[in-house]
Amino acid sequence: MTPPDFLLRVPPLKLHVRNATQTNGEPAVYELFCRLTKTREKQEEPVQVMQWSLWKTYEEFQAFDNQMRAARKSTFAKMMVTVAFAPGHRVRAFFHQDQTPSFLEKRRAELDFYMQRVMLFPDVVEFSKRDGCKVLADFIGAEQYMDCSGLVGPTSPGMNMSGTFSSSRGILRDSSDSDNRASCISAPGDKVSSRRKLCRMEIEEELALRGGAHELKRFKKRARVFRKENDPVAAAEPFVDFLHKEFEPDFALWILKRFVRSLKSAEKREALCAAGGISIEVVDAEEDENRSQRQNHRLSMEEDEADRRSKKYGMFVIIARIC
């Protein structure tokens, strides 16, 4: 059996995760080595090779993986179903066993294997064409070394038409995405709990995309303090002040609303809303409105499908009568 053409071609760009290091208790970083062999226009010209390295944390690789899977209308997002990301080893991390040289080497090998799987995608490094992968190009800083004219330029941060805050580094999901994901992974009785959990996941993913592991760690520490505080009224104002000092107003409001939805305690939800100057009714109404819109959209699609089938059936009846 002959393998596909894209497996036989030698890619001009090669990536390897080849080193890992950790100093002074900071998060471990891994060297992503990039080697580009430029195409010769004439046979007699010497081969030009460019090399560069980037140091990435595990969380940055994870953010890259999230972006690859979340890219809408992308063929690579569909291909990512066949690729598993490097495991998190949460138990080792909990017991601080993720800082040993043997573990760093193990994770380096896992990240390298993951990147090699991504590099097998057809046309993934064709950055000069529209078929190339922009997420990968941004991740390795390819625009400084390669022709990336075929890729669509990044969008500037702002609010889109649907009211969802977006940025060039990632996409903030609205509550419709949370509800869809919750319905896929939970039973009907567990949907509320799943939505709370998914809201926390969305906040953490976006913070990792924007600020990396350090920013995420700071937020989780503040959130943990608020959740454990017995007096939510006293703890709410410092938490809201932290959000406004660290983030842009729109992003801080987005985090606050998501965080409110992630809380189980009604008292803590009300305290946060009061400190943030928002209404709990507004937060709940937004979720109800999004849910209603999703239901209407689903009903509309079902009606269109039923109408299409009835027309198709009618055509078959007419053809049968003619015959």
CSV table of C-alpha atoms in Angstrom, one decimal:
chain,number,residue,atom,x,y,z
A,1,MET,CA,0.0,0.0,0.0
A,2,THR,CA,1.4,3.4,-1.1
A,3,PRO,CA,1.4,6.0,1.7
A,4,PRO,CA,-0.2,9.4,1.0
A,5,ASP,CA,1.9,12.0,-0.9
A,6,PHE,CA,2.1,14.4,2.1
A,7,LEU,CA,3.9,11.6,4.1
A,8,LEU,CA,6.5,11.2,1.3
A,9,ARG,CA,7.2,14.9,1.0
A,10,VAL,CA,10.1,16.4,3.1
A,11,PRO,CA,8.6,19.4,4.8
A,12,PRO,CA,10.7,22.6,4.6
A,13,LEU,CA,10.0,23.3,8.3
A,14,LYS,CA,10.8,20.9,11.1
A,15,LEU,CA,10.0,21.4,14.8
A,16,HIS,CA,11.4,19.6,17.8
A,17,VAL,CA,10.9,19.9,21.5
A,18,ARG,CA,14.5,19.1,22.5
A,19,ASN,CA,15.3,20.6,25.9
A,20,ALA,CA,13.7,21.3,29.2
A,21,THR,CA,14.8,23.5,32.1
A,22,GLN,CA,13.5,24.9,35.4
A,23,THR,CA,15.1,27.4,37.7
A,24,ASN,CA,14.2,29.1,41.0
A,25,GLY,CA,10.9,27.4,41.4
A,26,GLU,CA,9.5,29.0,38.1
A,27,PRO,CA,7.4,26.9,35.8
A,28,ALA,CA,9.4,24.6,33.6
A,29,VAL,CA,10.1,25.7,30.0
A,30,TYR,CA,10.7,23.6,27.0
A,31,GLU,CA,12.8,24.6,23.9
A,32,LEU,CA,10.8,24.4,20.7
A,33,PHE,CA,13.6,24.2,18.1
A,34,CYS,CA,12.6,25.3,14.5
A,35,ARG,CA,14.6,24.5,11.4
A,36,LEU,CA,13.6,26.0,8.1
A,37,THR,CA,15.2,24.9,4.8
A,38,LYS,CA,14.4,27.5,2.1
A,39,THR,CA,13.6,26.4,-1.4
A,40,ARG,CA,16.3,27.1,-4.0
A,41,GLU,CA,15.2,29.0,-7.0
A,42,LYS,CA,18.2,27.8,-9.0
A,43,GLN,CA,20.0,24.5,-8.7
A,44,GLU,CA,23.4,26.1,-8.3
A,45,GLU,CA,22.4,28.3,-5.4
A,46,PRO,CA,23.4,27.1,-1.9
A,47,VAL,CA,20.8,25.7,0.4
A,48,GLN,CA,19.7,28.3,3.0
A,49,VAL,CA,18.9,27.0,6.5
A,50,MET,CA,17.4,29.1,9.2
A,51,GLN,CA,17.2,28.0,12.8
A,52,TRP,CA,15.5,29.6,15.8
A,53,SER,CA,14.2,28.5,19.2
A,54,LEU,CA,11.4,29.5,21.5
A,55,TRP,CA,11.0,28.6,25.1
A,56,LYS,CA,7.4,27.6,26.0
A,57,THR,CA,5.8,26.4,29.2
A,58,TYR,CA,3.5,23.4,29.3
A,59,GLU,CA,0.5,25.8,29.7
A,60,GLU,CA,1.5,27.6,26.5
A,61,PHE,CA,1.6,24.3,24.6
A,62,GLN,CA,-1.8,23.5,26.1
A,63,ALA,CA,-3.2,26.9,25.0
A,64,PHE,CA,-1.9,26.2,21.5
A,65,ASP,CA,-3.7,22.8,21.5
A,66,ASN,CA,-6.9,24.6,22.7
A,67,GLN,CA,-6.7,27.1,19.8
A,68,MET,CA,-6.1,24.4,17.3
A,69,ARG,CA,-9.2,22.5,18.4
A,70,ALA,CA,-11.3,25.7,18.7
A,71,ALA,CA,-10.6,27.2,15.3
A,72,ARG,CA,-13.9,27.4,13.5
A,73,LYS,CA,-14.2,26.4,9.9
A,74,SER,CA,-10.7,24.9,10.0
A,75,THR,CA,-9.8,21.6,8.5
A,76,PHE,CA,-7.0,21.3,11.2
A,77,ALA,CA,-9.6,21.5,14.0
A,78,LYS,CA,-11.2,18.3,12.5
A,79,MET,CA,-7.8,16.6,12.2
A,80,MET,CA,-7.0,17.4,15.9
A,81,VAL,CA,-9.5,14.7,16.8
A,82,THR,CA,-6.9,12.1,15.9
A,83,VAL,CA,-4.2,13.8,18.1
A,84,ALA,CA,-4.0,13.5,21.9
A,85,PHE,CA,-2.3,16.2,23.8
A,86,ALA,CA,0.5,15.5,26.3
A,87,PRO,CA,-1.1,14.3,29.6
A,88,GLY,CA,-1.2,16.7,32.5
A,89,HIS,CA,0.0,14.3,35.2
A,90,ARG,CA,-2.1,16.1,37.8
A,91,VAL,CA,-1.2,13.7,40.6
A,92,ARG,CA,2.5,14.3,40.2
A,93,ALA,CA,1.9,18.0,40.0
A,94,PHE,CA,-0.1,17.9,43.2
A,95,PHE,CA,2.7,16.2,45.1
A,96,HIS,CA,5.3,18.5,43.5
A,97,GLN,CA,6.9,15.5,41.6
A,98,ASP,CA,6.7,17.4,38.3
A,99,GLN,CA,10.0,19.2,38.9
A,100,THR,CA,12.4,16.3,38.8
A,101,PRO,CA,14.8,15.9,35.8
A,102,SER,CA,13.3,12.5,34.9
A,103,PHE,CA,9.8,14.0,34.8
A,104,LEU,CA,10.9,17.0,32.7
A,105,GLU,CA,12.5,14.7,30.2
A,106,LYS,CA,9.3,12.5,30.1
A,107,ARG,CA,7.1,15.6,29.4
A,108,ARG,CA,9.6,16.9,26.8
A,109,ALA,CA,9.3,13.6,24.9
A,110,GLU,CA,5.5,13.7,25.2
A,111,LEU,CA,5.3,17.3,23.9
A,112,ASP,CA,7.7,16.5,21.0
A,113,PHE,CA,5.6,13.5,20.0
A,114,TYR,CA,2.5,15.7,20.1
A,115,MET,CA,4.2,18.3,17.8
A,116,GLN,CA,5.3,15.7,15.4
A,117,ARG,CA,1.7,14.5,15.0
A,118,VAL,CA,0.6,18.0,14.3
A,119,MET,CA,3.3,18.4,11.7
A,120,LEU,CA,2.0,15.4,9.8
A,121,PHE,CA,-1.2,17.4,8.8
A,122,PRO,CA,-1.3,18.1,5.1
A,123,ASP,CA,-0.3,21.7,4.2
A,124,VAL,CA,0.0,22.7,7.9
A,125,VAL,CA,3.2,24.7,7.3
A,126,GLU,CA,2.1,26.2,3.9
A,127,PHE,CA,2.0,29.6,5.4
A,128,SER,CA,2.3,31.4,2.1
A,129,LYS,CA,-1.1,29.9,1.0
A,130,ARG,CA,-4.5,30.0,2.5
A,131,ASP,CA,-4.3,26.3,3.3
A,132,GLY,CA,-1.6,26.9,6.0
A,133,CYS,CA,-2.3,26.9,9.7
A,134,LYS,CA,-2.3,30.4,11.2
A,135,VAL,CA,-2.4,29.1,14.8
A,136,LEU,CA,0.8,27.2,14.3
A,137,ALA,CA,2.4,30.2,12.5
A,138,ASP,CA,1.6,32.5,15.4
A,139,PHE,CA,2.9,29.9,17.9
A,140,ILE,CA,6.3,29.6,16.4
A,141,GLY,CA,6.7,33.2,15.3
A,142,ALA,CA,6.9,32.2,11.7
A,143,GLU,CA,6.2,35.7,10.3
A,144,GLN,CA,9.8,36.7,11.2
A,145,TYR,CA,11.4,34.0,9.1
A,146,MET,CA,8.9,32.8,6.5
A,147,ASP,CA,6.4,34.1,4.0
A,148,CYS,CA,3.1,34.1,5.8
A,149,SER,CA,1.2,36.2,3.2
A,150,GLY,CA,-1.4,33.6,2.6
A,151,LEU,CA,-2.7,33.6,6.2
A,152,VAL,CA,-5.5,35.8,7.3
A,153,GLY,CA,-4.4,38.7,9.6
A,154,PRO,CA,-5.3,38.6,13.3
A,155,THR,CA,-8.3,40.5,14.5
A,156,SER,CA,-7.9,43.3,17.0
A,157,PRO,CA,-9.3,42.9,20.5
A,158,GLY,CA,-12.9,44.0,20.9
A,159,MET,CA,-16.5,43.1,21.1
A,160,ASN,CA,-17.9,41.3,18.1
A,161,MET,CA,-21.5,41.6,16.8
A,162,SER,CA,-22.8,38.8,19.0
A,163,GLY,CA,-21.5,40.5,22.1
A,164,THR,CA,-18.8,38.0,22.7
A,165,PHE,CA,-15.4,39.4,23.7
A,166,SER,CA,-12.7,38.1,21.4
A,167,SER,CA,-9.0,38.6,21.0
A,168,SER,CA,-6.2,37.6,18.6
A,169,ARG,CA,-4.8,35.2,21.1
A,170,GLY,CA,-8.0,33.3,21.8
A,171,ILE,CA,-11.8,33.3,21.8
A,172,LEU,CA,-13.9,33.8,24.8
A,173,ARG,CA,-16.8,31.4,24.6
A,174,ASP,CA,-20.3,32.6,25.3
A,175,SER,CA,-22.8,30.8,27.5
A,176,SER,CA,-24.2,28.9,24.5
A,177,ASP,CA,-20.9,27.1,24.1
A,178,SER,CA,-21.0,26.2,27.8
A,179,ASP,CA,-24.5,24.8,27.5
A,180,ASN,CA,-23.7,22.8,24.5
A,181,ARG,CA,-20.6,21.3,26.1
A,182,ALA,CA,-22.5,20.6,29.3
A,183,SER,CA,-25.2,18.8,27.4
A,184,CYS,CA,-22.6,16.6,25.7
A,185,ILE,CA,-20.8,15.5,28.8
A,186,SER,CA,-23.5,15.3,31.5
A,187,ALA,CA,-26.9,13.9,32.3
A,188,PRO,CA,-29.9,16.3,32.5
A,189,GLY,CA,-29.8,16.3,36.3
A,190,ASP,CA,-26.1,17.3,36.3
A,191,LYS,CA,-26.3,20.2,33.8
A,192,VAL,CA,-26.2,23.0,36.4
A,193,SER,CA,-23.1,21.5,38.1
A,194,SER,CA,-21.5,21.0,34.7
A,195,ARG,CA,-22.2,24.6,33.6
A,196,ARG,CA,-20.5,25.9,36.8
A,197,LYS,CA,-17.5,23.7,36.1
A,198,LEU,CA,-17.3,24.7,32.4
A,199,CYS,CA,-17.5,28.4,33.4
A,200,ARG,CA,-14.4,27.9,35.5
A,201,MET,CA,-12.7,26.0,32.7
A,202,GLU,CA,-13.4,28.8,30.2
A,203,ILE,CA,-11.9,31.4,32.6
A,204,GLU,CA,-8.8,29.4,33.1
A,205,GLU,CA,-8.3,28.6,29.4
A,206,GLU,CA,-8.6,32.3,28.4
A,207,LEU,CA,-6.3,33.4,31.2
A,208,ALA,CA,-3.7,30.8,30.1
A,209,LEU,CA,-4.0,32.1,26.5
A,210,ARG,CA,-3.6,35.7,27.4
A,211,GLY,CA,-1.2,35.8,30.3
A,212,GLY,CA,0.3,32.3,30.6
A,213,ALA,CA,0.8,30.2,33.6
A,214,HIS,CA,1.8,33.0,36.0
A,215,GLU,CA,-1.4,35.1,35.3
A,216,LEU,CA,-3.6,32.0,35.7
A,217,LYS,CA,-1.9,31.1,39.0
A,218,ARG,CA,-2.5,34.5,40.4
A,219,PHE,CA,-6.2,34.4,39.5
A,220,LYS,CA,-6.7,30.9,40.9
A,221,LYS,CA,-5.1,32.0,44.2
A,222,ARG,CA,-7.5,35.0,44.5
A,223,ALA,CA,-10.4,32.9,43.5
A,224,ARG,CA,-9.5,30.2,46.1
A,225,VAL,CA,-9.3,32.8,48.8
A,226,PHE,CA,-12.7,34.2,47.9
A,227,ARG,CA,-14.3,30.7,47.9
A,228,LYS,CA,-12.9,29.8,51.3
A,229,GLU,CA,-13.8,33.1,52.9
A,230,ASN,CA,-16.6,32.8,55.5
A,231,ASP,CA,-17.7,36.4,55.0
A,232,PRO,CA,-18.3,36.8,51.2
A,233,VAL,CA,-19.3,40.5,51.6
A,234,ALA,CA,-15.9,41.4,53.0
A,235,ALA,CA,-14.1,39.3,50.4
A,236,ALA,CA,-16.0,40.4,47.3
A,237,GLU,CA,-14.7,43.9,47.1
A,238,PRO,CA,-11.0,43.0,47.1
A,239,PHE,CA,-11.6,40.3,44.5
A,240,VAL,CA,-13.4,42.7,42.2
A,241,ASP,CA,-10.7,45.3,42.7
A,242,PHE,CA,-8.1,42.7,41.7
A,243,LEU,CA,-10.0,42.1,38.5
A,244,HIS,CA,-10.2,45.8,37.6
A,245,LYS,CA,-6.5,46.4,38.3
A,246,GLU,CA,-5.2,43.4,36.4
A,247,PHE,CA,-7.5,43.3,33.3
A,248,GLU,CA,-9.2,45.6,30.8
A,249,PRO,CA,-12.8,46.6,31.8
A,250,ASP,CA,-14.5,44.4,29.2
A,251,PHE,CA,-12.4,41.4,30.0
A,252,ALA,CA,-12.7,42.0,33.8
A,253,LEU,CA,-16.5,42.1,33.4
A,254,TRP,CA,-16.5,38.9,31.4
A,255,ILE,CA,-14.5,37.1,34.1
A,256,LEU,CA,-16.7,38.5,36.8
A,257,LYS,CA,-19.9,37.2,35.1
A,258,ARG,CA,-18.4,33.8,34.4
A,259,PHE,CA,-17.1,33.6,37.9
A,260,VAL,CA,-20.5,34.4,39.4
A,261,ARG,CA,-22.0,31.6,37.3
A,262,SER,CA,-19.4,29.2,38.5
A,263,LEU,CA,-20.4,29.7,42.2
A,264,LYS,CA,-22.8,27.4,44.0
A,265,SER,CA,-23.5,29.7,47.0
A,266,ALA,CA,-26.3,32.2,46.4
A,267,GLU,CA,-24.8,34.4,49.1
A,268,LYS,CA,-21.4,34.6,47.4
A,269,ARG,CA,-23.0,35.2,44.0
A,270,GLU,CA,-25.0,38.2,45.4
A,271,ALA,CA,-22.0,39.6,47.2
A,272,LEU,CA,-19.9,39.5,44.1
A,273,CYS,CA,-22.7,41.1,42.0
A,274,ALA,CA,-23.1,43.9,44.5
A,275,ALA,CA,-19.3,44.6,44.6
A,276,GLY,CA,-19.1,44.5,40.9
A,277,GLY,CA,-22.1,46.8,40.3
A,278,ILE,CA,-24.0,44.2,38.3
A,279,SER,CA,-27.4,42.6,39.0
A,280,ILE,CA,-27.7,38.9,39.6
A,281,GLU,CA,-31.0,39.0,37.6
A,282,VAL,CA,-29.0,40.4,34.6
A,283,VAL,CA,-26.5,37.6,34.8
A,284,ASP,CA,-29.3,35.0,35.0
A,285,ALA,CA,-31.3,36.7,32.3
A,286,GLU,CA,-28.4,36.7,29.9
A,287,GLU,CA,-28.0,32.9,30.4
A,288,ASP,CA,-31.8,32.4,30.0
A,289,GLU,CA,-31.8,34.6,26.9
A,290,ASN,CA,-29.0,32.7,25.3
A,291,ARG,CA,-30.7,29.4,26.1
A,292,SER,CA,-33.9,30.7,24.5
A,293,GLN,CA,-32.1,31.8,21.4
A,294,ARG,CA,-30.5,28.3,21.1
A,295,GLN,CA,-33.8,26.6,21.5
A,296,ASN,CA,-35.4,28.8,18.8
A,297,HIS,CA,-32.4,28.2,16.5
A,298,ARG,CA,-32.7,24.5,17.0
A,299,LEU,CA,-36.5,24.5,16.3
A,300,SER,CA,-35.9,26.6,13.2
A,301,MET,CA,-33.3,24.1,12.0
A,302,GLU,CA,-35.7,21.2,12.7
A,303,GLU,CA,-38.5,23.0,10.8
A,304,ASP,CA,-36.2,23.7,7.8
A,305,GLU,CA,-35.1,20.0,7.8
A,306,ALA,CA,-38.7,18.8,7.9
A,307,ASP,CA,-39.7,21.2,5.1
A,308,ARG,CA,-36.8,20.0,3.0
A,309,ARG,CA,-37.7,16.4,3.5
A,310,SER,CA,-41.4,17.0,2.6
A,311,LYS,CA,-40.4,18.7,-0.6
A,312,LYS,CA,-38.0,15.8,-1.4
A,313,TYR,CA,-40.8,13.3,-0.7
A,314,GLY,CA,-43.2,15.3,-2.9
A,315,MET,CA,-40.7,15.2,-5.8
A,316,PHE,CA,-40.4,11.4,-5.4
A,317,VAL,CA,-44.2,11.1,-5.5
A,318,ILE,CA,-44.5,13.3,-8.7
A,319,ILE,CA,-41.7,11.3,-10.4
A,320,ALA,CA,-43.4,8.0,-9.4
A,321,ARG,CA,-46.7,9.1,-10.9
A,322,ILE,CA,-45.0,10.2,-14.1
A,323,CYS,CA,-43.3,6.9,-14.5
